[in-house]
Amino acid sequence: MPRERVPKPVGRRVIRRRIPPSETAAAFCVLICLVLIAVWVARRKDRFDPADRTPTVETVPYERVGRVLETEASPDSIIDADLGQFAAAVAARGWSFNEPIETYDPRTLYRKIDGAAERFLRHGFRRLHCLRLTDGTHGISIDVYDQGTPENAASLFDPDTWKGRPVIVSGPLTYFTTSIGAIGTCGRCYFEITADDDDPVSVAAARDLAEAMARLPNESPDTVWEDADE
Amino acid sequence: MSNDGNRFERTLDRRTLIRRLAAAAGLTTVAGYPALAPEGWPLSRRDSTGLRSKSRPKPVRLKDFTVEKPIFAPDLAVGHGPTPEERLRAALDALGGLEHYVRPGEIVLLKPNVAFDRSPILGATSDPDTVEALIRMLLVDCRAAEVRVADNPIESPADCFSRSGIGPAVGRAGGRVILPDDSAFRVLETPAATLIQRWPVFFRPLEGVDRVIGLAPAKDHNLCGASLGLKNWYGLLGGPRNRFHQAIDEIISDLGLMLRPTLTIVDGSRVLMRNGPTGGNPSDVRRADTLVAGTDPVAVDAWAFEHLLERRGVPPYLVAAETKGCGRIDFLGRIEVVG
């Protein structure tokens, strides 16, 4: 009867002359599992589910591309940011700033309005300030383009757009209302006020905000807005 | 071996010791050489700058997503109607039915234009109602396994999807929004292209996709005249893509080579007639209640340019696209108008 274990002459390890059927069966099972996994991986490769790595809207770490002047969301903090009477006038109308103000310069303007930036750059664009107001339900966006001179700002008006609409002139302020807000100029600034929808309350508020634009800086280009960036 | 007691005893002679030491030294030298040899030497794996170990993902190529249209169907079809669903059905049925292009169990990428965080009223983005209706058709009529909706706006993607109304519309219809992040891009090879032979593209939503449908708004564009179906694919580009504005006709025609979609749809629910691509004034927007769909993106754009934007001629980028073989401008005799 052969011995099952024989000592190797040069070492302390033992070798076996016979492998039990149970171990053979287990090895085959492991092998089959590995083959099945390989087949599954090969089949799944082309059916990759991007959801596995898709961030949700809440967690996506997108970059706030504009220069953030303030991160605190209160009217007072906006005033602290040296936006002056303009911010105070807006806040007085009962809408709050829930998002930081974003500022873009000629180098970064495309990040806000990719494809449309050239229209403003052609007319001496200096800065864009974007404000976002909300009353909890509705939203209003205010985009103020500092074009350097009143002539540059006025040249952004498209005659086809406001033809036939009553243009309101109030001191340095010139604007017309749209169905969801107002568009106009004040001094060297061109502005667009846009409600998110055609809800009458937010549209009325957006139009009303146009009067607040009269507080926009009219001084030379390097005064108020420049201070705001520091 | 004289007896069992000496079985495991063995003396190590000098010759054997030297031989083993030499073998060990040789193995150590061979193993250590790649790591220790100066960078210029053959087989050296030294990486003092870290550049060698930097991952270099292989560029990817997109497959052709086109589907052969039925013999009787035109290349493009126009749908009129009061609701987005009626417009879609009219146009797509004329093309042979959406079920012909999307089979049960397939994964579909729907690419709307979500470039700006603007209200849909301004016409700068795709109409959310049309997006919703199309997703429902894909999921219910075609029994698609999944409808992905993706775009890569430079502004905050989450804000753009939210304020354009497209994010909520996708959620209501049962689709899935895929937002871009840094790891979602792959370098795409388009050998025939002029400007984007190798360029990073928002690739994650394209992983494992069977069909691709573009759903673009019709709008004016201050650089290229019009932003329609071909320009819509610009939203998949990553990298410093704003540099392409200097050669916008070339890049748009390249986009026709980069991606060959199953269907191209240009929606005239709201047509931004002036001050595009961002708009800002609702009076610049015209409600056309018309939609054009087709398998030839160049013909679709040509028709939309003439009939939705009401312009004469063709924009230069379409001429370039036709020259590159992306389609044919001449749509006469290849179109059916329904409704």
mmCIF file of C-alpha atoms in Angstrom, chain A residues 7-12 45-57 60-65 99 102 104 110-119 122 132 141 143 145 158 160-162 165 176 178-180 183 192 194-198, chain B residues 1 7-10 105-107 115-122 145-146 148 154-159 163 176-181 183 204-205 207-210 221-223 234 240-242 245-246 274-284:
data_model
loop_
_atom_site.group_PDB
_atom_site.id
_atom_site.type_symbol
_atom_site.label_atom_id
_atom_site.label_comp_id
_atom_site.label_asym_id
_atom_site.label_seq_id
_atom_site.Cartn_x
_atom_site.Cartn_y
_atom_site.Cartn_z
ATOM 1 C CA PRO A 7 9.125 13.458 3.113
ATOM 2 C CA LYS A 8 11.278 15.227 0.561
ATOM 3 C CA PRO A 9 14.901 14.283 0.973
ATOM 4 C CA VAL A 10 16.243 17.881 0.948
ATOM 5 C CA GLY A 11 13.572 19.812 2.751
ATOM 6 C CA ARG A 12 10.987 19.767 5.417
ATOM 7 C CA LYS A 45 -18.184 46.253 -19.909
ATOM 8 C CA ASP A 46 -20.291 47.663 -22.680
ATOM 9 C CA ARG A 47 -23.273 48.268 -20.421
ATOM 10 C CA PHE A 48 -21.546 50.550 -17.996
ATOM 11 C CA ASP A 49 -23.988 52.371 -15.824
ATOM 12 C CA PRO A 50 -22.835 55.965 -15.420
ATOM 13 C CA ALA A 51 -25.174 56.410 -12.494
ATOM 14 C CA ASP A 52 -22.623 54.633 -10.358
ATOM 15 C CA ARG A 53 -20.435 57.661 -10.599
ATOM 16 C CA THR A 54 -22.929 60.394 -11.269
ATOM 17 C CA PRO A 55 -23.138 63.058 -8.601
ATOM 18 C CA THR A 56 -26.551 64.256 -7.631
ATOM 19 C CA VAL A 57 -27.678 67.798 -8.149
ATOM 20 C CA VAL A 60 -22.115 68.070 -7.542
ATOM 21 C CA PRO A 61 -19.021 70.099 -6.726
ATOM 22 C CA TYR A 62 -19.394 72.548 -9.546
ATOM 23 C CA GLU A 63 -17.199 75.536 -9.658
ATOM 24 C CA ARG A 64 -18.618 78.939 -9.012
ATOM 25 C CA VAL A 65 -16.804 80.480 -11.876
ATOM 26 C CA GLU A 99 -26.924 83.450 -3.561
ATOM 27 C CA GLU A 102 -20.963 86.742 -9.178
ATOM 28 C CA TYR A 104 -17.040 88.363 -14.434
ATOM 29 C CA TYR A 110 -17.543 83.490 -21.643
ATOM 30 C CA ARG A 111 -18.100 81.336 -18.583
ATOM 31 C CA LYS A 112 -21.365 83.114 -17.979
ATOM 32 C CA ILE A 113 -22.565 83.731 -21.507
ATOM 33 C CA ASP A 114 -20.534 81.473 -23.739
ATOM 34 C CA GLY A 115 -21.151 82.453 -27.323
ATOM 35 C CA ALA A 116 -22.756 85.786 -26.455
ATOM 36 C CA ALA A 117 -19.734 87.347 -24.774
ATOM 37 C CA GLU A 118 -18.406 88.851 -27.995
ATOM 38 C CA ARG A 119 -21.451 91.086 -28.299
ATOM 39 C CA ARG A 122 -17.180 94.570 -28.830
ATOM 40 C CA ARG A 132 -30.083 86.577 -7.878
ATOM 41 C CA SER A 141 -32.057 87.522 -12.069
ATOM 42 C CA ASP A 143 -27.401 91.120 -14.789
ATOM 43 C CA TYR A 145 -22.947 94.942 -17.503
ATOM 44 C CA ASP A 158 -31.220 96.451 -30.237
ATOM 45 C CA ASP A 160 -35.644 95.914 -33.316
ATOM 46 C CA THR A 161 -36.183 94.744 -29.783
ATOM 47 C CA TRP A 162 -37.573 97.882 -28.199
ATOM 48 C CA ARG A 165 -42.310 99.941 -26.751
ATOM 49 C CA PHE A 176 -38.293 99.580 -21.218
ATOM 50 C CA THR A 178 -40.529 93.276 -21.142
ATOM 51 C CA SER A 179 -43.132 90.613 -20.419
ATOM 52 C CA ILE A 180 -40.964 89.259 -17.590
ATOM 53 C CA ILE A 183 -33.968 96.083 -19.939
ATOM 54 C CA GLU A 192 -31.312 93.068 -17.768
ATOM 55 C CA THR A 194 -35.540 88.807 -15.724
ATOM 56 C CA ALA A 195 -38.137 86.952 -13.705
ATOM 57 C CA ASP A 196 -37.907 83.167 -13.860
ATOM 58 C CA ASP A 197 -41.478 82.849 -15.070
ATOM 59 C CA ASP A 198 -44.445 84.974 -16.064
ATOM 60 C CA MET B 1 22.137 8.472 3.394
ATOM 61 C CA ARG B 7 17.912 11.996 6.115
ATOM 62 C CA PHE B 8 17.486 15.807 6.435
ATOM 63 C CA GLU B 9 21.101 16.690 7.038
ATOM 64 C CA ARG B 10 23.085 18.127 4.221
ATOM 65 C CA GLY B 105 -34.262 47.640 -24.025
ATOM 66 C CA GLU B 106 -31.960 50.150 -25.625
ATOM 67 C CA ILE B 107 -30.279 53.005 -23.790
ATOM 68 C CA ALA B 115 -26.310 76.037 -22.059
ATOM 69 C CA PHE B 116 -27.563 78.836 -19.805
ATOM 70 C CA ASP B 117 -29.310 79.210 -16.472
ATOM 71 C CA ARG B 118 -32.140 81.113 -18.040
ATOM 72 C CA SER B 119 -35.868 80.876 -17.972
ATOM 73 C CA PRO B 120 -37.322 78.781 -20.808
ATOM 74 C CA ILE B 121 -39.412 81.794 -21.763
ATOM 75 C CA LEU B 122 -36.279 83.414 -23.189
ATOM 76 C CA ALA B 145 -34.368 50.726 -20.950
ATOM 77 C CA GLU B 146 -33.145 54.149 -19.991
ATOM 78 C CA ARG B 148 -30.173 59.781 -20.247
ATOM 79 C CA ILE B 154 -19.954 76.198 -18.709
ATOM 80 C CA GLU B 155 -22.093 77.786 -16.047
ATOM 81 C CA SER B 156 -23.105 75.731 -13.050
ATOM 82 C CA PRO B 157 -24.749 72.655 -14.619
ATOM 83 C CA ALA B 158 -27.100 72.163 -11.694
ATOM 84 C CA ASP B 159 -28.367 75.746 -11.956
ATOM 85 C CA ARG B 163 -33.707 77.213 -14.124
ATOM 86 C CA ARG B 176 -32.102 60.606 -15.824
ATOM 87 C CA VAL B 177 -29.976 63.762 -15.828
ATOM 88 C CA ILE B 178 -26.241 63.154 -15.931
ATOM 89 C CA LEU B 179 -24.226 66.154 -14.838
ATOM 90 C CA PRO B 180 -20.619 66.731 -15.816
ATOM 91 C CA ASP B 181 -17.730 66.645 -13.406
ATOM 92 C CA SER B 183 -13.920 62.629 -14.203
ATOM 93 C CA ARG B 204 -19.843 59.481 -19.309
ATOM 94 C CA PRO B 205 -23.408 59.689 -20.631
ATOM 95 C CA GLU B 207 -20.907 54.985 -22.110
ATOM 96 C CA GLY B 208 -22.876 51.994 -23.315
ATOM 97 C CA VAL B 209 -25.432 54.098 -25.162
ATOM 98 C CA ASP B 210 -27.247 52.544 -28.115
ATOM 99 C CA HIS B 221 -26.389 83.200 -32.740
ATOM 100 C CA ASN B 222 -24.310 86.346 -32.913
ATOM 101 C CA LEU B 223 -21.206 84.495 -34.178
ATOM 102 C CA TYR B 234 -20.909 71.812 -29.008
ATOM 103 C CA PRO B 240 -11.040 75.372 -23.335
ATOM 104 C CA ARG B 241 -13.697 75.227 -26.002
ATOM 105 C CA ASN B 242 -14.318 78.978 -26.069
ATOM 106 C CA HIS B 245 -15.320 80.874 -31.303
ATOM 107 C CA GLN B 246 -12.530 82.244 -33.486
ATOM 108 C CA ARG B 274 -32.592 87.979 -32.194
ATOM 109 C CA ASN B 275 -29.859 88.565 -29.617
ATOM 110 C CA GLY B 276 -28.877 84.938 -29.478
ATOM 111 C CA PRO B 277 -27.606 82.725 -28.138
ATOM 112 C CA THR B 278 -28.574 84.038 -24.701
ATOM 113 C CA GLY B 279 -31.480 86.333 -25.499
ATOM 114 C CA GLY B 280 -32.911 88.253 -22.576
ATOM 115 C CA ASN B 281 -36.102 89.722 -23.941
ATOM 116 C CA PRO B 282 -39.199 87.570 -24.472
ATOM 117 C CA SER B 283 -40.228 89.758 -27.381
ATOM 118 C CA ASP B 284 -37.227 88.348 -29.266
#
